[in-house]
Amino acid sequence: MFALIDGNNFYASCERVFQPELRGRPLIVLSNNDGCAIARSDEAKALGVTMGQPLHEIPPRLRRRLAIRSANFTLYGDMSARVGAILQDAVARVEPYSIDESFLDLSPLRDRLEFARALRERVQRWTGIPNCVGIGPTKTLAKLGNHIAKSALRKPGSYPATLGGVADLSALSKGALTELLAATPVQELWGVGRQWTARLHGIGIRTALELRTAPRERLRQQFGVVLARTQRELAGEPCIALEDVEPDRRQILVSRSFGQRVDDPAAVGAALATFAQRACEKLRRRGLVAAAVGVFAQTDGFQPGLPQHHANHAAPLARPSADTRLILALVSQLQRGLLRKGCAYKRAGVWLFDLAHPDALQGDLFTPATQGDPRLMATVDAINRRFGRNTLGLAATGWQPHPDWGMRQQHLSPCYTTCARDLPRVGC
């Protein structure tokens, strides 16, 4: 038996935890470089702000009514970890699905509904994050239950009010579940995107119930095994297991769009060094090493009148490593001749690939399987964990608090939980 717990309007809710003046106000959170809305409070949705809408396309009269914040992923990641700690303490098996969603295994529990209600209340009380819970015998039905739990609160009349907040589809009668599936548009199902929605509409399938009762073999032939698996899960047949251990990554990519176009090769080089340093941190956190490194740089494709250039280079390491110094040395080699004179670059990145666990590699009698100094890197990571990211690093990154290539974040809130100087202050 599965449950899916999901933070409501998670990014916006994180902002409101430490800024009570934002509660009840229309609030949007912007993407990197303050481009478009990636999170909206219910009040902002009611005003007509759509997901992904560019900030400059929101009418000025409407923009004046909005509270606007730049994405603060450091804050959101820490708040997600706090929610995750509560979930790990509550149940034995948890699968983090995204920054604001987790699947839980409720199989050992008898009174799942009361447990879910208590857990929902505990998460909100301890973290300030409002949330909803869906329960079902399959992951797809648990995800659907979460959608129903949210919709019953946000859109009265869309689903029975008794399912608001927590919706246990496993406890419903066959007839009640059938009514819910008939009331759910097929595009609301987990994994059914725009293209599949259009194709399903074309063959007369518009609701979750119609998908569940469609001829199985015909559906598999037309859409493949993935949608056929969704259909079986809607019928209560578990096809997707809980992954409580994160599978190993095949590659790690760190890239950013710059806040402004950059034509200085040294500035682009500092950006690539910063991205490489961050990628190595992620690599070591997962206990992996990389055998190859790639870099890329791109100009602004939305400005066709400007000189365009999209370049990338990649090369293997002499031996797999997670040592930032060695990977930075290769990044420095790769960026030689990468950039073109007269071009202003808008985006760059570093990726590490051919990843493996060090103990799975075998050297020969004279050469170790990996290279670098793991103890030195572990010390660097420990210092940065204790005192904050970039407390200790390498000079190749430029070591500037606000580099020319940095992102635009004109509406950035403080990092209330991860930076001592940003701790909330309470007046006496």
C-alpha positions as MATLAB code, in Angstrom:
seq = 'MFALIDGNNFYASCERVFQPELRGRPLIVLSNNDGCAIARSDEAKALGVTMGQPLHEIPPRLRRRLAIRSANFTLYGDMSARVGAILQDAVARVEPYSIDESFLDLSPLRDRLEFARALRERVQRWTGIPNCVGIGPTKTLAKLGNHIAKSALRKPGSYPATLGGVADLSALSKGALTELLAATPVQELWGVGRQWTARLHGIGIRTALELRTAPRERLRQQFGVVLARTQRELAGEPCIALEDVEPDRRQILVSRSFGQRVDDPAAVGAALATFAQRACEKLRRRGLVAAAVGVFAQTDGFQPGLPQHHANHAAPLARPSADTRLILALVSQLQRGLLRKGCAYKRAGVWLFDLAHPDALQGDLFTPATQGDPRLMATVDAINRRFGRNTLGLAATGWQPHPDWGMRQQHLSPCYTTCARDLPRVGC';
ca = [
       0.000    0.000    0.000;
       1.438    3.357   -1.091;
       1.019    6.941    0.014;
       2.182   10.097   -1.729;
       2.719   13.187    0.406;
       3.221   16.443   -1.478;
       3.907   19.983   -0.252;
       1.267   22.408   -1.544;
       2.774   25.151   -3.741;
       6.056   24.123   -2.151;
       8.364   26.979   -3.171;
       5.760   29.596   -2.311;
       5.023   27.837    0.988;
       8.734   27.852    1.918;
       8.828   31.615    1.381;
       5.755   32.100    3.560;
       7.153   30.108    6.502;
       9.631   32.886    7.297;
       7.687   35.807    5.813;
       4.214   35.777    7.389;
       3.326   38.987    5.569;
       3.141   36.919    2.367;
       0.363   34.666    3.666;
      -2.892   35.367    1.913;
      -1.174   37.512   -0.740;
      -0.801   36.478   -4.391;
       2.785   35.168   -4.568;
       4.919   33.839   -7.409;
       8.426   32.372   -7.412;
      10.547   32.970  -10.507;
      12.907   30.661  -12.356;
      16.646   31.199  -12.750;
      17.478   34.738  -13.848;
      13.984   35.818  -12.783;
      12.559   34.581  -16.063;
       9.141   33.010  -15.521;
       6.782   31.778  -12.808;
       7.670   28.283  -11.564;
       5.504   28.377   -8.427;
       2.266   30.204   -7.661;
       0.201   30.550   -4.558;
      -3.503   29.769   -4.859;
      -4.178   33.515   -4.806;
      -1.834   34.072   -7.774;
      -3.507   31.237   -9.686;
      -6.885   32.881   -9.047;
      -5.552   36.071  -10.650;
      -4.755   34.140  -13.816;
      -0.961   33.750  -13.557;
      -0.095   30.559  -15.425;
       2.721   28.107  -14.810;
       5.787   29.097  -16.830;
       4.436   32.550  -17.694;
       7.323   34.978  -18.314;
       7.424   37.816  -15.824;
       7.503   40.450  -18.568;
       4.269   39.057  -20.018;
       2.317   39.585  -16.796;
       0.396   42.887  -17.213;
       1.777   45.742  -15.033;
      -1.569   46.238  -13.281;
      -1.520   42.579  -12.279;
       2.182   42.550  -11.427;
       1.639   45.330   -8.896;
      -0.674   43.027   -6.943;
       1.849   40.189   -6.772;
       4.533   39.436   -4.223;
       7.512   38.283   -6.317;
      10.452   36.188   -5.147;
      13.503   34.808   -6.949;
      14.029   31.062   -6.660;
      15.966   30.284   -3.465;
      16.894   26.648   -4.030;
      19.189   26.567   -1.006;
      16.221   27.332    1.238;
      13.875   24.966   -0.609;
      16.375   22.104   -0.497;
      16.881   22.492    3.238;
      13.138   22.639    3.913;
      12.698   19.521    1.764;
      15.336   17.734    3.845;
      13.474   18.687    7.037;
      10.234   17.250    5.687;
      12.118   14.137    4.576;
      13.532   13.630    8.073;
       9.998   13.639    9.502;
       8.880   11.060    6.936;
      11.908    8.832    7.562;
      11.104    8.887   11.259;
       7.461    7.992   10.634;
       7.797    5.007    8.266;
      10.482    2.475    7.432;
      10.506    2.950    3.649;
      10.441    6.315    1.881;
      11.150    7.159   -1.763;
      11.854   10.870   -2.352;
      10.270   11.470   -5.748;
      11.007   15.183   -6.121;
      11.918   18.129   -3.917;
       8.327   18.329   -2.639;
       6.976   14.779   -3.099;
       7.695   11.430   -1.457;
       6.194    7.971   -1.767;
       5.729    6.020    1.472;
       5.187    2.316    2.092;
       2.143    1.995    4.366;
       1.802   -1.795    4.028;
       2.549   -2.587    7.704;
      -0.108   -0.148    8.958;
      -3.733   -0.960    9.711;
      -5.342    2.449   10.268;
      -3.759    4.186    7.290;
      -6.230    7.055    7.178;
      -5.623    8.190   10.756;
      -1.880    7.741   10.334;
      -1.886    9.902    7.182;
      -3.942   12.617    8.854;
      -1.586   12.712   11.838;
       1.482   12.774    9.570;
       0.035   15.572    7.464;
      -0.621   17.642   10.568;
       2.843   16.909   11.994;
       4.640   18.026    8.807;
       2.733   21.299    8.765;
       3.181   21.933   12.483;
       6.927   21.163   12.532;
       7.928   22.791    9.229;
       5.095   25.174    8.325;
       4.609   23.457    4.940;
       0.946   22.694    4.089;
       0.565   19.343    2.361;
      -1.821   16.679    1.146;
      -1.693   12.887    1.145;
      -3.015   10.345   -1.332;
      -3.219    6.630   -0.552;
      -3.710    3.731   -2.955;
      -2.708    0.134   -3.684;
      -0.456    1.350   -6.527;
       1.778    4.358   -7.035;
      -0.482    5.688   -9.796;
      -3.559    5.524   -7.564;
      -1.639    7.115   -4.660;
      -0.609    9.942   -6.984;
      -4.204   10.293   -8.151;
      -5.363   10.297   -4.526;
      -3.008   13.201   -3.837;
      -4.485   15.129   -6.768;
      -7.992   14.469   -5.436;
      -7.003   15.499   -1.887;
      -5.684   18.834   -3.193;
      -8.526   19.501   -5.600;
     -11.191   18.792   -2.985;
      -9.701   21.613   -0.901;
      -8.929   24.077   -3.681;
     -11.954   23.526   -5.915;
     -15.010   22.723   -3.800;
     -17.372   20.488   -5.733;
     -14.719   18.931   -7.948;
     -14.467   15.931   -5.618;
     -16.218   14.947   -2.344;
     -15.227   17.298    0.485;
     -14.535   14.295    2.743;
     -11.459   13.537    0.601;
      -9.911   16.972    1.150;
      -6.399   16.882    2.593;
      -6.152   13.094    2.739;
      -7.712   10.776    0.150;
      -7.503    7.026    0.764;
      -8.624    5.427   -2.487;
      -8.024    1.937   -1.092;
     -10.841    2.429    1.434;
     -13.473    3.378   -1.170;
     -16.090    1.079   -2.577;
     -15.760   -0.027   -6.169;
     -18.604    2.296   -7.185;
     -17.126    5.328   -5.391;
     -13.718    4.793   -7.019;
     -15.364    4.448  -10.410;
     -17.103    7.810   -9.923;
     -13.796    9.466   -9.034;
     -12.072    8.031  -12.107;
     -14.962    9.205  -14.292;
     -14.597   12.729  -12.851;
     -10.825   12.872  -13.466;
      -9.542   14.130  -16.850;
      -6.967   11.755  -18.298;
      -4.315   14.505  -18.374;
      -4.322   14.595  -14.572;
      -2.873   11.098  -14.381;
       0.771   10.561  -13.454;
       2.920   10.393  -16.591;
       0.231   11.393  -19.105;
       1.621   14.474  -20.822;
       0.298   16.778  -23.519;
       1.194   14.586  -26.472;
      -0.396   11.479  -25.021;
      -3.424   13.501  -23.926;
      -4.004   14.693  -27.498;
      -3.608   11.169  -28.877;
      -5.888    9.688  -26.214;
      -8.541   12.312  -26.955;
      -8.229   11.357  -30.601;
      -9.375    7.809  -29.849;
     -12.120    8.886  -27.460;
     -10.335    8.459  -24.121;
     -10.864   11.585  -22.018;
     -11.152   10.352  -18.434;
      -9.180    8.101  -16.115;
     -12.075    5.645  -16.144;
     -12.057    5.420  -19.951;
      -8.316    4.743  -19.855;
      -8.747    2.013  -17.266;
     -11.460    0.240  -19.276;
      -9.832    0.646  -22.721;
      -8.823   -2.587  -24.539;
      -5.435   -3.460  -23.074;
      -3.771   -4.965  -26.105;
      -4.870   -2.122  -28.366;
      -3.570    0.440  -25.865;
      -0.214   -1.319  -25.579;
       0.178   -1.516  -29.350;
      -0.647    2.158  -29.861;
       1.136    3.685  -26.858;
       3.669    1.141  -25.633;
       4.322   -0.534  -22.316;
       4.549    2.638  -20.208;
       0.923    3.672  -20.697;
      -0.137    0.027  -20.526;
       1.516   -0.084  -17.097;
      -0.409    3.035  -16.049;
      -3.650    1.348  -17.106;
      -2.874   -1.736  -15.035;
      -2.018    0.420  -12.020;
      -5.349    2.239  -12.366;
      -6.974   -1.187  -12.098;
      -5.124   -1.797   -8.823;
      -2.290   -3.998  -10.172;
       1.058   -2.795   -8.734;
       3.589   -2.471  -11.542;
       5.962    0.185  -10.167;
       7.892   -0.725   -7.025;
       9.029    1.629   -4.299;
      12.659    2.709   -4.811;
      13.827    3.473   -1.290;
      17.474    3.382   -2.472;
      18.311    5.995   -5.092;
      19.764    4.369   -8.238;
      23.276    5.414   -9.165;
      23.562    8.321  -11.548;
      25.032    7.710  -14.990;
      26.144   11.298  -15.325;
      26.120   14.551  -13.380;
      25.471   17.844  -15.143;
      25.826   21.310  -13.620;
      24.919   24.215  -15.880;
      23.468   27.705  -15.604;
      22.145   30.485  -17.765;
      24.090   33.681  -17.110;
      22.378   36.791  -15.805;
      23.778   38.660  -18.808;
      25.654   37.755  -21.986;
      29.366   37.273  -21.304;
      32.108   37.786  -23.911;
      35.080   37.595  -21.530;
      36.741   34.148  -21.812;
      38.135   34.477  -18.280;
      34.639   35.005  -16.859;
      33.281   31.986  -18.761;
      36.269   29.990  -17.507;
      35.506   30.982  -13.914;
      31.904   29.878  -14.426;
      33.011   26.494  -15.777;
      35.379   26.068  -12.819;
      32.539   26.862  -10.407;
      30.259   24.345  -12.116;
      33.017   21.694  -12.062;
      33.561   22.247   -8.347;
      29.834   21.830   -7.676;
      29.653   18.705   -9.863;
      32.531   17.140   -7.933;
      30.743   17.820   -4.643;
      27.680   15.976   -5.953;
      29.887   13.162   -7.234;
      31.568   12.606   -3.862;
      28.285   12.853   -1.968;
      27.097    9.821   -3.940;
      30.341    7.936   -3.374;
      31.163    7.846   -7.108;
      34.084    8.670   -9.373;
      34.031    9.932  -12.976;
      36.034    8.568  -15.871;
      35.312   11.413  -18.311;
      34.519   15.135  -18.323;
      32.714   17.425  -20.764;
      32.207   21.183  -21.022;
      29.929   23.317  -23.185;
      29.159   26.985  -23.835;
      26.262   28.484  -25.789;
      25.321   31.913  -27.024;
      21.816   33.347  -26.736;
      19.617   31.456  -29.181;
      16.769   33.900  -28.587;
      18.844   36.670  -30.191;
      19.368   35.426  -33.783;
      20.786   38.794  -34.781;
      23.864   38.190  -32.629;
      26.788   35.889  -33.563;
      25.880   32.353  -32.572;
      28.145   29.586  -31.309;
      27.383   26.305  -29.552;
      30.560   24.489  -28.557;
      31.349   21.419  -26.487;
      34.442   19.358  -25.765;
      34.858   16.124  -23.801;
      37.776   13.902  -22.828;
      38.569   10.958  -20.529;
      40.562   11.269  -17.316;
      43.783    9.300  -17.057;
      42.086    7.315  -14.285;
      38.630    7.751  -12.713;
      38.542   10.372   -9.966;
      36.367   12.536   -7.734;
      39.209   14.950   -6.907;
      38.176   18.504   -7.800;
      41.770   19.509   -8.577;
      42.244   16.841  -11.219;
      38.858   17.410  -12.823;
      39.435   21.173  -12.875;
      42.763   20.617  -14.625;
      40.968   18.713  -17.394;
      38.219   21.347  -17.582;
      40.936   23.975  -18.065;
      42.381   21.978  -20.953;
      38.989   21.438  -22.561;
      38.088   25.123  -22.587;
      41.194   26.065  -24.565;
      39.934   26.995  -27.997;
      36.345   26.365  -26.901;
      35.154   29.954  -27.170;
      34.925   32.044  -30.310;
      36.057   35.653  -30.437;
      33.204   38.117  -30.912;
      30.578   35.848  -29.368;
      28.751   36.641  -26.137;
      27.813   33.516  -24.208;
      24.580   33.044  -22.290;
      24.902   29.525  -20.896;
      27.651   27.077  -19.974;
      28.020   23.836  -18.110;
      30.143   20.881  -17.034;
      29.131   17.247  -17.049;
      30.822   14.216  -15.513;
      30.071   10.829  -17.034;
      31.104    7.178  -17.057;
      30.432    7.166  -13.305;
      31.225    4.195  -11.079;
      31.850    3.153   -7.494;
      35.583    3.104   -6.689;
      35.388   -0.405   -5.236;
      33.967   -1.672   -8.543;
      37.107   -0.617  -10.418;
      40.237   -2.719  -10.718;
      43.736   -1.377  -11.204;
      46.865   -3.315  -12.115;
      49.870   -4.199   -9.986;
      51.486   -0.818  -10.496;
      48.600    1.615  -11.033;
      45.696    2.236   -8.636;
      42.195    2.115  -10.083;
      41.474    5.748   -9.139;
      43.519    8.891   -8.709;
      43.429   11.852   -6.348;
      43.383   12.372   -2.607;
      40.046   11.255   -1.084;
      41.036   12.393    2.417;
      41.760   15.940    1.261;
      38.456   16.122   -0.610;
      36.581   14.728    2.390;
      38.129   17.466    4.546;
      37.088   20.168    2.067;
      33.543   18.818    1.977;
      33.348   18.634    5.778;
      34.438   22.279    6.117;
      31.906   23.436    3.530;
      29.121   21.459    5.191;
      29.898   22.987    8.551;
      30.548   26.593    7.574;
      28.596   26.930    4.324;
      29.178   26.252    0.653;
      32.230   27.939   -0.890;
      33.886   28.482    2.494;
      36.782   26.532    1.002;
      37.384   26.096   -2.701;
      39.798   26.598   -5.564;
      40.979   29.920   -6.980;
      40.010   28.957  -10.541;
      36.391   29.788   -9.706;
      37.273   33.497   -9.455;
      36.058   33.662   -5.838;
      33.681   36.562   -6.442;
      30.425   36.901   -4.486;
      28.662   38.496   -7.492;
      30.468   37.500  -10.719;
      29.573   38.944  -14.101;
      28.107   35.606  -15.155;
      26.003   35.246  -12.003;
      22.243   34.823  -12.210;
      19.797   37.683  -11.871;
      18.049   37.320   -8.517;
      16.565   40.725   -7.835;
      13.857   39.348   -5.535;
      15.912   36.806   -3.561;
      14.879   36.127    0.028;
      17.427   35.279    2.744;
      18.635   31.711    3.362;
      16.920   31.587    6.735;
      17.949   28.045    7.679;
      21.446   27.612    6.232;
      23.253   30.916    6.786;
      23.940   32.378   10.240;
      23.651   35.988    9.101;
      20.212   35.257    7.621;
      18.702   33.774   10.769;
      15.310   35.354   11.506;
      15.408   37.939   14.279;
      12.731   38.215   16.907;
      12.263   41.590   18.591;
      11.841   41.835   22.318;
];
